Coordinates of C-alpha atoms and ligand atoms in Angstrom, one line a residue:
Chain A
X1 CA 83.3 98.3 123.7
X2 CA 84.3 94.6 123.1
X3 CA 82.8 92.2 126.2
X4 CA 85.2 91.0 128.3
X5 CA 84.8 87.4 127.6
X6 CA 85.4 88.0 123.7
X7 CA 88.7 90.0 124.6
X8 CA 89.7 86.9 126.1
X9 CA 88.9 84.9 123.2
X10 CA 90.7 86.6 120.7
X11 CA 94.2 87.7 122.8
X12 CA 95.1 84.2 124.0
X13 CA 96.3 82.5 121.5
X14 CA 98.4 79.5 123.3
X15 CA 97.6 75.9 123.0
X16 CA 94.1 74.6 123.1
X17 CA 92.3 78.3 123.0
X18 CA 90.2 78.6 120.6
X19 CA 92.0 81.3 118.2
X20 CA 94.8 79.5 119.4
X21 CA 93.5 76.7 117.1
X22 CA 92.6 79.0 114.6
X23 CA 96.1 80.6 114.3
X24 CA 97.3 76.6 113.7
X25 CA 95.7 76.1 110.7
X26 CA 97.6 78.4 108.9
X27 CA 101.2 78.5 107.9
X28 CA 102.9 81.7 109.2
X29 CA 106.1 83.4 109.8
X30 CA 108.7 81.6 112.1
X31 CA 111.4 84.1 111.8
X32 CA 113.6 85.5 108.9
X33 CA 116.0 83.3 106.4
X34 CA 118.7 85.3 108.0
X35 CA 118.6 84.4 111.2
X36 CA 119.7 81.0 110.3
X37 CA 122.5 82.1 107.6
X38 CA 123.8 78.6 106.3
X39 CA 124.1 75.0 106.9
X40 CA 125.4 73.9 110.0
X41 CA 124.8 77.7 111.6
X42 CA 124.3 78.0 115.2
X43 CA 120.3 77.2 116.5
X44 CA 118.1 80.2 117.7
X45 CA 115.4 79.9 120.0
X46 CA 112.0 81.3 119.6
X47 CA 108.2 81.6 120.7
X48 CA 105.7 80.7 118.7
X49 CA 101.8 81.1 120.1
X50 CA 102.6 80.7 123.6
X51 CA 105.2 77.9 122.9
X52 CA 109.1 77.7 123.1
X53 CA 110.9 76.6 120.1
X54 CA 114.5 76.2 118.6
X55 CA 114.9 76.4 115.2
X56 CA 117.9 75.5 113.4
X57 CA 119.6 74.3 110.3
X58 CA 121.7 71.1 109.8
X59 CA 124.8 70.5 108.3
X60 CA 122.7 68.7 105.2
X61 CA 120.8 72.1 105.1
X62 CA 117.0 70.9 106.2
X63 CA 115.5 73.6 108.0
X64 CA 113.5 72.3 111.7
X65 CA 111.4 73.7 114.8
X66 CA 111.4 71.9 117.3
X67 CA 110.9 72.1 121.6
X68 CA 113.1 73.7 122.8
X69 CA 113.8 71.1 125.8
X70 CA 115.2 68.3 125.3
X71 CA 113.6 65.1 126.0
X72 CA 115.8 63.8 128.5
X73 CA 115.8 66.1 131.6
X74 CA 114.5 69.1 129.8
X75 CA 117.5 71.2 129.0
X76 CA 117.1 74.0 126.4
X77 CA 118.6 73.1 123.0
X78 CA 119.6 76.6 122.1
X79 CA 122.8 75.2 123.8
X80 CA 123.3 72.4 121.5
X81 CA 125.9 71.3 119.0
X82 CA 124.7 71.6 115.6
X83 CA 126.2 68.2 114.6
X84 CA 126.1 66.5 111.6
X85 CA 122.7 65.7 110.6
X86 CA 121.3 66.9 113.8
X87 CA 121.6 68.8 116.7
X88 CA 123.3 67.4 120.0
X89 CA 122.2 68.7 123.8
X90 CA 125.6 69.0 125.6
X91 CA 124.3 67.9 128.6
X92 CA 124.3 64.4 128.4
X93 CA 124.6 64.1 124.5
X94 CA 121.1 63.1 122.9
X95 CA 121.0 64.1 119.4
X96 CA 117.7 64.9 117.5
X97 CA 117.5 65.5 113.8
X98 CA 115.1 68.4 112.0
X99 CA 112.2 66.6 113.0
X100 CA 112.7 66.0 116.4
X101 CA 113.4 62.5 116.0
X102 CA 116.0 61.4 118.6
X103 CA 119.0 59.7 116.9
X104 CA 121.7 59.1 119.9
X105 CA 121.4 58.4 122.9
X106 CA 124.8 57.9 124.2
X107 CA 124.4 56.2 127.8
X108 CA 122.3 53.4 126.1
X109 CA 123.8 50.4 124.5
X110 CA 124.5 50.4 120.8
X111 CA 122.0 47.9 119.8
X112 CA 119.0 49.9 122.1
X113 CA 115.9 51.1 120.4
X114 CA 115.8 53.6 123.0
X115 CA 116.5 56.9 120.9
X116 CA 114.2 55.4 118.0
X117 CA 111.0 56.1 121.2
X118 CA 112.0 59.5 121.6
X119 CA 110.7 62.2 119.5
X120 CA 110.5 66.1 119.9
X121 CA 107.4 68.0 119.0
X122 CA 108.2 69.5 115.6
X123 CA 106.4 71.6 113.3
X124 CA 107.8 72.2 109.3
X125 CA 109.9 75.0 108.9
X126 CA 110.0 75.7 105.0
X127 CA 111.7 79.0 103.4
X128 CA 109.8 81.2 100.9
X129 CA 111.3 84.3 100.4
X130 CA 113.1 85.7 102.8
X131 CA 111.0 84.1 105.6
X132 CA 110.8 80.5 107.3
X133 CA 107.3 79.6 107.7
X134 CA 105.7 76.9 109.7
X135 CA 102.9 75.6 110.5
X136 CA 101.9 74.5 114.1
X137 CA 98.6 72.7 113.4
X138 CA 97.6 69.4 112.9
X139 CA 99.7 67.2 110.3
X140 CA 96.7 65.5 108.8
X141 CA 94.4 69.2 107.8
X142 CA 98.3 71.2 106.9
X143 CA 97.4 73.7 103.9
X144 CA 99.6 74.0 100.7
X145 CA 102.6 76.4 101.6
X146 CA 101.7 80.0 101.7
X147 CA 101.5 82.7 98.4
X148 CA 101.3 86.2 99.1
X149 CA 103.3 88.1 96.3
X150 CA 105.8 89.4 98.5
X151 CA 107.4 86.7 99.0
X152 CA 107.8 85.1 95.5
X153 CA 108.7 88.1 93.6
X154 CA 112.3 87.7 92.7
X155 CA 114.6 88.3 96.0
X156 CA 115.8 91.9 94.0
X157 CA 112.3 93.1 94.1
X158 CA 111.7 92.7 97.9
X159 CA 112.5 93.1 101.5
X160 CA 111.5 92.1 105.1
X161 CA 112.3 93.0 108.3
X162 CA 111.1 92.0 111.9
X163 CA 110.7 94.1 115.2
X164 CA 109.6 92.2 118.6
X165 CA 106.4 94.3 120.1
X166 CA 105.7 94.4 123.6
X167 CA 102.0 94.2 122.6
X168 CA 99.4 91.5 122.6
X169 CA 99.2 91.2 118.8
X170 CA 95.1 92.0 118.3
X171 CA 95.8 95.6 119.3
X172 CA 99.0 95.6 116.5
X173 CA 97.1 94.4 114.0
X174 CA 93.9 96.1 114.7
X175 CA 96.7 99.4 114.2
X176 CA 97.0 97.3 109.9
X177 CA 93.3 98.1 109.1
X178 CA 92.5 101.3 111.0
X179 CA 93.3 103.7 108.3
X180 CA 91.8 106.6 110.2
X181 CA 94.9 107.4 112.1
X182 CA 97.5 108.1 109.0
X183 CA 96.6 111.3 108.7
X184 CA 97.3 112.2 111.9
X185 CA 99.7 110.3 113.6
X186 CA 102.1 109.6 110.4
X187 CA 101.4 112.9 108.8
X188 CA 104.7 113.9 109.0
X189 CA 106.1 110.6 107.2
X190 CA 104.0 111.5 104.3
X191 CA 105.9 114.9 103.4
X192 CA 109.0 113.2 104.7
X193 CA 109.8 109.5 104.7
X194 CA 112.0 108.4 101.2
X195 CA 109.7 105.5 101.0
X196 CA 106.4 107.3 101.2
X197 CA 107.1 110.7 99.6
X198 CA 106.0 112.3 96.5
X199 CA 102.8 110.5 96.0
X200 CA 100.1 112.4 94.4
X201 CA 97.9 110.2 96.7
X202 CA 99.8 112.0 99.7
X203 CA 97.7 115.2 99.1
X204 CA 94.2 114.0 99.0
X205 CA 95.2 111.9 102.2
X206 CA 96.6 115.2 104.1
X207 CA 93.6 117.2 102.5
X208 CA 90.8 115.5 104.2
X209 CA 91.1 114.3 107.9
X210 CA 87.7 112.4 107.8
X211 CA 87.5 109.7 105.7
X212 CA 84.4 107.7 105.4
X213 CA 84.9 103.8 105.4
X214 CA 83.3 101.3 104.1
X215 CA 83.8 97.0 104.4
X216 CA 83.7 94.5 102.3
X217 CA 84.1 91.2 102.8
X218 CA 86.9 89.2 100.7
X219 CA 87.5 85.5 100.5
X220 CA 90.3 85.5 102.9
X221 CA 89.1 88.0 104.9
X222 CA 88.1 91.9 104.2
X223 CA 88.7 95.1 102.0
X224 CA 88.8 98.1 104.2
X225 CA 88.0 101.0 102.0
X226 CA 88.7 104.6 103.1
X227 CA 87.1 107.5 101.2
X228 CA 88.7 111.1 100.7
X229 CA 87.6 113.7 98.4
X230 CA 89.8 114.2 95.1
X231 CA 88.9 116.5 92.5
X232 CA 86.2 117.0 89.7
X233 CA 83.5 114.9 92.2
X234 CA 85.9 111.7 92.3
X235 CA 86.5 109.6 95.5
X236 CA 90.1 108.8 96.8
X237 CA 90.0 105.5 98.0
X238 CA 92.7 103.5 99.8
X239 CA 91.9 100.0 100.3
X240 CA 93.8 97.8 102.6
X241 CA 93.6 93.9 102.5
X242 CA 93.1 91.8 105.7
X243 CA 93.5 88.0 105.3
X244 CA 92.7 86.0 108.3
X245 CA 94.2 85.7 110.7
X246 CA 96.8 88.2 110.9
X247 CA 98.2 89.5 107.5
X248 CA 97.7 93.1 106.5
X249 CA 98.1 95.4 103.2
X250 CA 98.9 99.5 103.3
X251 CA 97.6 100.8 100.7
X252 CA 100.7 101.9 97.8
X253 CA 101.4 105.3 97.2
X254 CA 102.6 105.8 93.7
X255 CA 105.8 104.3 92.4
X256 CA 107.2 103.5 96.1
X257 CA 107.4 99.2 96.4
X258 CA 104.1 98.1 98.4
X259 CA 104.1 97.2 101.8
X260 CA 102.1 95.0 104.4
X261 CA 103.1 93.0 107.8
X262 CA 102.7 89.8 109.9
X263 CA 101.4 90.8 113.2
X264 CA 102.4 86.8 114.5
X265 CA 101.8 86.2 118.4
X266 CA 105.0 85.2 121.0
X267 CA 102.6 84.9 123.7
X268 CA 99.5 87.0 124.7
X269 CA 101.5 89.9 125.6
X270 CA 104.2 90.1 123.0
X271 CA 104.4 89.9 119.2
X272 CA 106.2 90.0 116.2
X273 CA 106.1 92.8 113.6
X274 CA 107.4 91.5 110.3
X275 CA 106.9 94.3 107.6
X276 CA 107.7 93.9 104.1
X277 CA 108.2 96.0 101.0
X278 CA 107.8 94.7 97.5
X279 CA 108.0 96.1 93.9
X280 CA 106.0 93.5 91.1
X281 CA 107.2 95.3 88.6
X282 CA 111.3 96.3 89.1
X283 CA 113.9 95.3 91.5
X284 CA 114.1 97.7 94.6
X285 CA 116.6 100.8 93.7
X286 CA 119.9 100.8 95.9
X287 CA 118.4 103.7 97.9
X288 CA 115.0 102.3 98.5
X289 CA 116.6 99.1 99.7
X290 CA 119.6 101.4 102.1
X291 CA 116.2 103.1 103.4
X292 CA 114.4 99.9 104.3
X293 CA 117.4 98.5 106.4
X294 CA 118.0 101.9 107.7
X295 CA 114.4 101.5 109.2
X296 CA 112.3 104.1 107.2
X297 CA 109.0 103.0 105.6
X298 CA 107.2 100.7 107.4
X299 CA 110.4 99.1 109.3
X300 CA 112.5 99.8 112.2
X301 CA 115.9 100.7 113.1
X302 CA 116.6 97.7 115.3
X303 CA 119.1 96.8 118.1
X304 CA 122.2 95.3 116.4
X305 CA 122.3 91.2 116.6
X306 CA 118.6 91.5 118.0
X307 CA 115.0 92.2 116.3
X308 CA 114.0 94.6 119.2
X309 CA 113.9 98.5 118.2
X310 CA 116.3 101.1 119.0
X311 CA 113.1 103.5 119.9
X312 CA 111.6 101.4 122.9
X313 CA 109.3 101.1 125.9
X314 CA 113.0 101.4 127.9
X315 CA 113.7 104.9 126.3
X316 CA 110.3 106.3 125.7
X317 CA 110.8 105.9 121.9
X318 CA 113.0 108.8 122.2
X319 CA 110.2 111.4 122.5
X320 CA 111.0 114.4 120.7
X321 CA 109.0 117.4 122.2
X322 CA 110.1 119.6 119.8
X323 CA 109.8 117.8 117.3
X324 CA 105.9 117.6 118.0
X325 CA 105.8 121.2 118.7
X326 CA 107.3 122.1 115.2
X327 CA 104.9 118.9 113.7
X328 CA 107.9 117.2 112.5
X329 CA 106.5 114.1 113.4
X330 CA 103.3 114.4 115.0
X331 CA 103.3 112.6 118.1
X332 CA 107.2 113.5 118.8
X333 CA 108.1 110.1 117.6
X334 CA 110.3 109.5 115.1
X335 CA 109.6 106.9 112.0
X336 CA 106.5 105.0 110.9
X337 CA 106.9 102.0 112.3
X338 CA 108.1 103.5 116.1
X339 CA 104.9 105.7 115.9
X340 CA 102.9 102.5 115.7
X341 CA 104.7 100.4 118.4
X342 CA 104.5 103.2 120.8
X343 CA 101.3 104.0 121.1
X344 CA 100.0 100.2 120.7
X345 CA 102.5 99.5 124.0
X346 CA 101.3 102.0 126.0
X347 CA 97.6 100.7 125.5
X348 CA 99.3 98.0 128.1
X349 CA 100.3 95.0 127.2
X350 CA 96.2 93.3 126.7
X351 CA 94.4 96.6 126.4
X352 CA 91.4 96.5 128.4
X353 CA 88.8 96.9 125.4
X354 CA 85.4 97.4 127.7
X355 CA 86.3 100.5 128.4
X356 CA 87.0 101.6 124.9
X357 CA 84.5 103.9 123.0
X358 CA 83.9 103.0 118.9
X359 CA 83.0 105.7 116.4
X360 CA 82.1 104.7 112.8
X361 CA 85.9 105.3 111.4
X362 CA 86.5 101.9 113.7
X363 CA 84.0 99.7 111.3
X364 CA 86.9 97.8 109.7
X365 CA 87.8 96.6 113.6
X366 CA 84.4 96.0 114.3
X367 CA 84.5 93.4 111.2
X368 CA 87.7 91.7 111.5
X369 CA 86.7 90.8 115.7
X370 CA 83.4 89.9 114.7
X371 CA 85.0 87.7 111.7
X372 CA 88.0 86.0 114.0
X373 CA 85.4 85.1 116.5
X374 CA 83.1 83.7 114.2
X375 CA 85.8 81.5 112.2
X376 CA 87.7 80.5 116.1
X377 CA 84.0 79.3 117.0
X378 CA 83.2 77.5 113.7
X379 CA 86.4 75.8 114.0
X380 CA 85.8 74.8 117.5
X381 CA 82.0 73.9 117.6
X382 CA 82.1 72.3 113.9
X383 CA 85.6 72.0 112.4
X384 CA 85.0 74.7 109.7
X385 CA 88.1 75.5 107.5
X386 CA 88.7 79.3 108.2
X387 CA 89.0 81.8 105.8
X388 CA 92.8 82.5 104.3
X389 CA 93.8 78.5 104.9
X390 CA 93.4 78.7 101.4
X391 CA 95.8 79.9 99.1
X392 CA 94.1 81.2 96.6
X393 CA 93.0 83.4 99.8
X394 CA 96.8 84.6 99.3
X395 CA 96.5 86.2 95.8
X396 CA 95.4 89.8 97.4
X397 CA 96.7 93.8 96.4
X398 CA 96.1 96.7 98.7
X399 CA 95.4 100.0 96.3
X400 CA 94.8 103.7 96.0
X401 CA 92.4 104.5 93.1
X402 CA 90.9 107.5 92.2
X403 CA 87.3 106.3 91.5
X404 CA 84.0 107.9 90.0
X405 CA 81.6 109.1 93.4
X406 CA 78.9 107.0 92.3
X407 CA 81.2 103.6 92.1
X408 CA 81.2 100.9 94.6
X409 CA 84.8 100.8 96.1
X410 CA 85.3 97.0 95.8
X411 CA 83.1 97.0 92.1
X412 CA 85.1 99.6 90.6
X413 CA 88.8 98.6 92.1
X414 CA 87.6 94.5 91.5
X415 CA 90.4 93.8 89.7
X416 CA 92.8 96.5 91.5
X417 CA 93.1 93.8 94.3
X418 CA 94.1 91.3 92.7
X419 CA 97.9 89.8 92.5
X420 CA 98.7 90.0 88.7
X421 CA 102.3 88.8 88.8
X422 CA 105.2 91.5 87.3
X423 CA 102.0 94.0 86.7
X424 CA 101.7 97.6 88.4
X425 CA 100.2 98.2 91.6
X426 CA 96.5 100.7 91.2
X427 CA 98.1 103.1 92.8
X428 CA 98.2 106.6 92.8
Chain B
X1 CA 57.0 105.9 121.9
X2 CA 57.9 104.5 125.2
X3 CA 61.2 103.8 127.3
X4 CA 60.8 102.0 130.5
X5 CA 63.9 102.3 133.2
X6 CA 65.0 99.6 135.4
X7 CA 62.5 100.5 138.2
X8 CA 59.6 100.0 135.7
X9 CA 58.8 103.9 135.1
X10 CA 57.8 104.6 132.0
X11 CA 58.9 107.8 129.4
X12 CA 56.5 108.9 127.2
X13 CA 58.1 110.5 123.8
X14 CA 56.7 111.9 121.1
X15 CA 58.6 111.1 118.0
X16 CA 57.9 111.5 114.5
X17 CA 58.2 108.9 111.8
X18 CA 61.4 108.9 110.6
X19 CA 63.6 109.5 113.6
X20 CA 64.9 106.7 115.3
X21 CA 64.3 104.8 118.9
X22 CA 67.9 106.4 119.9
X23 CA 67.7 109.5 118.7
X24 CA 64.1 110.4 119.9
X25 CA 65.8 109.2 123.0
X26 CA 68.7 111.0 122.7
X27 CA 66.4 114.6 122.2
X28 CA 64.3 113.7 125.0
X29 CA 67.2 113.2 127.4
X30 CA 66.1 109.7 128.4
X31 CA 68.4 108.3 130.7
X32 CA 71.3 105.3 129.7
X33 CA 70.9 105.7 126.1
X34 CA 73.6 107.8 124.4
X35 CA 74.3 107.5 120.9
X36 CA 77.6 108.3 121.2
X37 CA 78.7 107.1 117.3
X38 CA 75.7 109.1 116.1
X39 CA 73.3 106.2 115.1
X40 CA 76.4 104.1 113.0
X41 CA 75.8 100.6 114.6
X42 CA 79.5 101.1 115.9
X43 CA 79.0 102.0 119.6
X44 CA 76.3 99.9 121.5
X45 CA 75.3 102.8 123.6
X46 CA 72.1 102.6 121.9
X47 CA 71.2 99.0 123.0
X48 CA 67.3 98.2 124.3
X49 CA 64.9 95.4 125.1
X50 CA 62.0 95.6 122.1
X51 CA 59.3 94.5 124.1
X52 CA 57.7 91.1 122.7
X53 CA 54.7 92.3 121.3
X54 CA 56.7 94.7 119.0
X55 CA 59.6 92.4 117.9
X56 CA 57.5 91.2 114.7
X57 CA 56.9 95.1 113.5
X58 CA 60.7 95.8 113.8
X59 CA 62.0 93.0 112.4
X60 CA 65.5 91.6 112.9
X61 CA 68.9 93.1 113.0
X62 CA 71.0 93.6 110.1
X63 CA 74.6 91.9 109.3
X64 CA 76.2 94.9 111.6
X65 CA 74.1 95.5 113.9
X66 CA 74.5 91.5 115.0
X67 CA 77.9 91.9 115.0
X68 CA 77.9 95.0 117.6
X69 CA 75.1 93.1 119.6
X70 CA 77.4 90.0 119.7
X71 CA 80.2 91.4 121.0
X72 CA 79.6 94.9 122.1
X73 CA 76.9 94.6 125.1
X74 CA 76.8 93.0 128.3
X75 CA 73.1 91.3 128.3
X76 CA 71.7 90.8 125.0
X77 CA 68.1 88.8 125.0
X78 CA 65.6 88.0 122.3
X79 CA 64.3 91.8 122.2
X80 CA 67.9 93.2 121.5
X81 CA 68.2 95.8 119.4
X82 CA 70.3 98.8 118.2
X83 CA 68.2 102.0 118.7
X84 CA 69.9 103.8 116.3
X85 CA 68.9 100.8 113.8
X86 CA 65.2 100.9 114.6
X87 CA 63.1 103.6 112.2
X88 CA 60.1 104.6 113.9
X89 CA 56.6 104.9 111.6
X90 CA 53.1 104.9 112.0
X91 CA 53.1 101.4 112.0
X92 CA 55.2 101.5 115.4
X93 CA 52.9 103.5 117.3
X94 CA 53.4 103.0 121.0
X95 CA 56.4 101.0 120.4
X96 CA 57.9 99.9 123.7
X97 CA 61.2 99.3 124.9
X98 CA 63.2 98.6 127.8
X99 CA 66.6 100.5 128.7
X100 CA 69.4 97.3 130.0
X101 CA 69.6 98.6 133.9
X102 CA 73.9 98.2 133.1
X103 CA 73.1 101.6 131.0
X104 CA 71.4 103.4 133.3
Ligands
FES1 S1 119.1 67.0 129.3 FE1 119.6 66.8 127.2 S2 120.8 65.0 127.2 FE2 120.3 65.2 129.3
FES2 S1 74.2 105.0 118.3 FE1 76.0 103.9 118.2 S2 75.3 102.0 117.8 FE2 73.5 103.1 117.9
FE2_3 FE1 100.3 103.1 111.5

């Protein structure tokens, strides 16, 4: 069980709680490059930890997030004119550039230093990738930009995708490091899915339905290790990367591209999936790219013109009896990332974790709640720099070795979890 | 090895060295302490009071078992330990602890 008071501490995540904080030191994923297509393109509105946003790009091509409402009388600027230079509320016309910086204000006389007083709360909104990150914190302590792998390969090597979860986003992530429940509730993806198929890995993971885990801590954040027998006395490990706060690593499974997510709050009951797939060696293959938008892998056939899955809360994910009879898909649901969001939904939107019973297979949990708590209160009580601020926190490789039984997972796969740009992935 | 409820009466166990305060516990039926994760430090339904006069013969909790104590139980004082973390020996003879009342 997690106490109640430490449930609260590490769902809420709006302005002034304390992992609230913690979540604003780091730079994280705003929304996709794609949903703001080209200079001048209309804004789209978003929330961020609890607060309400527009982002947008102007006609010069700087990207900005601001409030949504405008200064004035609070309307939302998802209904303004993307001018030049800046972006105009049509209600009574005050303009504000990418940094919230009012630059018109029509009613006032021309020579007034009115609109020069007014300023928006903005946060930078810089592209990497195919993802615009920002950064919500504190000007003066703002980190050098973010780099995790998958989002500097070259653009041919990698692909991202977002789905909205009706979730808080503890119980999402906490899905990223428990590695204990692939074997049962994705087992059908393994035989199945284009993107997770063939791996010789595939077999020791269906063989054995008790792994043994073991933690270790990283700089950023952990190493998850889970253990299955292989043959000739060897260990099968899969090790999965956490870096704080909310970043996650699945293990590879031989030549498919790797794949990980962003588990990034809207509010304390909603949150955003992004998932990613990445190859450092080659650019994706036509198929494996097809299959990603298509929403096999780790990502999700989605709504046209919105980031919310076809499979949803509304529908029941499209249950599929039969199919669970038959063990198509084991839980009746069809595709990885579905499987996930449908049973972390129906935990309710803040699962009640006092009433939940661990077993030793939920050690990696354990660790990552015990580590956000202590970084959110080290930040609080003495201004401590959090793991994963850090870049070099960034520089991280989930794997799936093969390993002698006698081996330290994290001694013997040391260098296995490292980034070495345009060099294979450990993975078996 | 003795557990004392909330009511102040006292079980009387025999263990031998090598089992722990939650599984002698556990064989002896004594009420609020479960062991449900089977002595992993994952479940806190092992939690006890270590009486005072013990708490320098059974040292101090490990980087886990702080963790699970931290966050995982309702009252944690001074004596708090894991049961499944305590190894009983000769050394512990008589060991007393207290079963949290919230367990029972
Ligand atoms: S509310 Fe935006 S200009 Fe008046
Ligand atoms: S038996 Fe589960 S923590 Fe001690
Ligand atoms: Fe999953």
């Amino acid at each position: 069980m997690l106490r109640a008071d430490i449930n609260e501490l590490l769902t809420q995540t709006g302005p002034k709680t304390p992992m609230g904080e913690l979540f604003r030191q780091y730079w994280m994923p705003a929304c996709l490059a794609e949903e703001l297509p080209e200079d001048g393109c209309p804004p789209i509105r978003l929330k961020l930890l609890s607060e309400r946003l527009v982002a947008f790009r102007d006609s010069y091509g700087n990207y900005g997030l601001i409030d949504e409402f405008c200064a004035h009388r609070g309307a939302s600027l998802w209904f303004g004119r993307n001018e030049e230079g800046g972006l105009r509320c049509p209600y009574h016309g005050w303009k504000y550039d990418t940094t919230g910086q009012c630059l018109d204000v029509p009613s006032e006389a021309d020579n007034s230093s009115f609109a020069a007083n007014v300023k928006l709360t903005s946060y930078p909104l810089v592209k990497i990738g195919d993802v615009l990150w920002t950064y919500m914190g504190d000007p003066a302590t703002q980190p050098p930009l973010p780099e995790f792998e998958f989002a500097l390969v070259p653009p041919e090597h990698t692909y991202t995708s977002k789905r909205w979860q009706q979730s808080n986003w503890l119980q999402a992530f906490e899905g990223g490091i428990d590695s204990s429940h692939v074997t049962f509730l994705h087992s059908g993806g393994l035989k199945t899915d284009p993107l997770f198929k063939g791996a010789k890995g595939n077999e020791y993971n269906l063989n054995d339905t008790k792994p043994f885990f073991e933690v270790a801590d990283s700089d950023g954040g952990l190493f998850v290790g889970a253990r299955r027998n292989a043959e000739d006395g060897k260990y099968y490990w899969r090790i999965t990367p956490w870096v704080m706060p909310n970043f996650t690593m699945v293990p590879p499974r031989g030549d498919h591209p790797i794949h990980g997510h962003f588990w990034v709050p809207i509010d304390d009951e909603n949150c955003w999936a992004y998932s990613f797939d990445n190859h450092p060696v080659r650019p994706l293959t036509r198929e494996e790219r097809q299959a990603m938008i298509d929403g096999h892998g780790v990502h999700s056939e989605n709504i046209p013109g919105t980031y919310r899955p076809v499979a949803n809360m509304d529908n029941d994910y499209l249950m599929d009896r039969e199919a669970q009879k038959r063990g198509e898909y084991y839980s009746g649901i069809k595709g990885i990332a579905i499987q996930d969001s449908s049973l972390q939904e129906s935990m309710g939107p803040i699962v009640d974790r006092t009433k939940e019973r661990l077993v030793p297979a939920d050690s990696g949990i354990i660790k990552a709640r015990a580590k956000l708590r202590k970084a959110a209160l080290a930040l609080r009580d003495q201004g401590i720099t959090p793991p994963g601020v850090d870049p070099a926190h960034h520089h991280v490789r989930s794997a799936a070795v093969v390993l002698p039984q006698r081996e330290a997972f994290l001694d013997a796969a040391r260098d296995d979890v490292k980034v070495k740009p345009g060099m294979p992935v450990a993975s078996v | 090895m003795i557990y004392v409820g909330d009511a102040g009466q006292e079980r009387i166990v025999d263990a031998a060295a090598g089992e722990t305060v939650m599984s002698a516990a556990v064989k002896n039926g004594v009420p609020g302490i479960i062991g449900e994760c089977g002595g992993n430090a994952s479940c806190a339904t092992c939690h006890v009071w270590v009486r005072d006069e013990f708490l320098h013969l059974v040292g101090t909790p490990g980087e886990t078992e702080e963790d699970l104590l931290d966050m995982g139980v309702d009252d944690r004082r001074d004596g708090s330990r894991l049961g499944c973390q305590i190894a009983l020996s000769d050394e512990l003879d008589g060991l007393t602890v207290d079963v949290p009342p919230a367990q029972l």
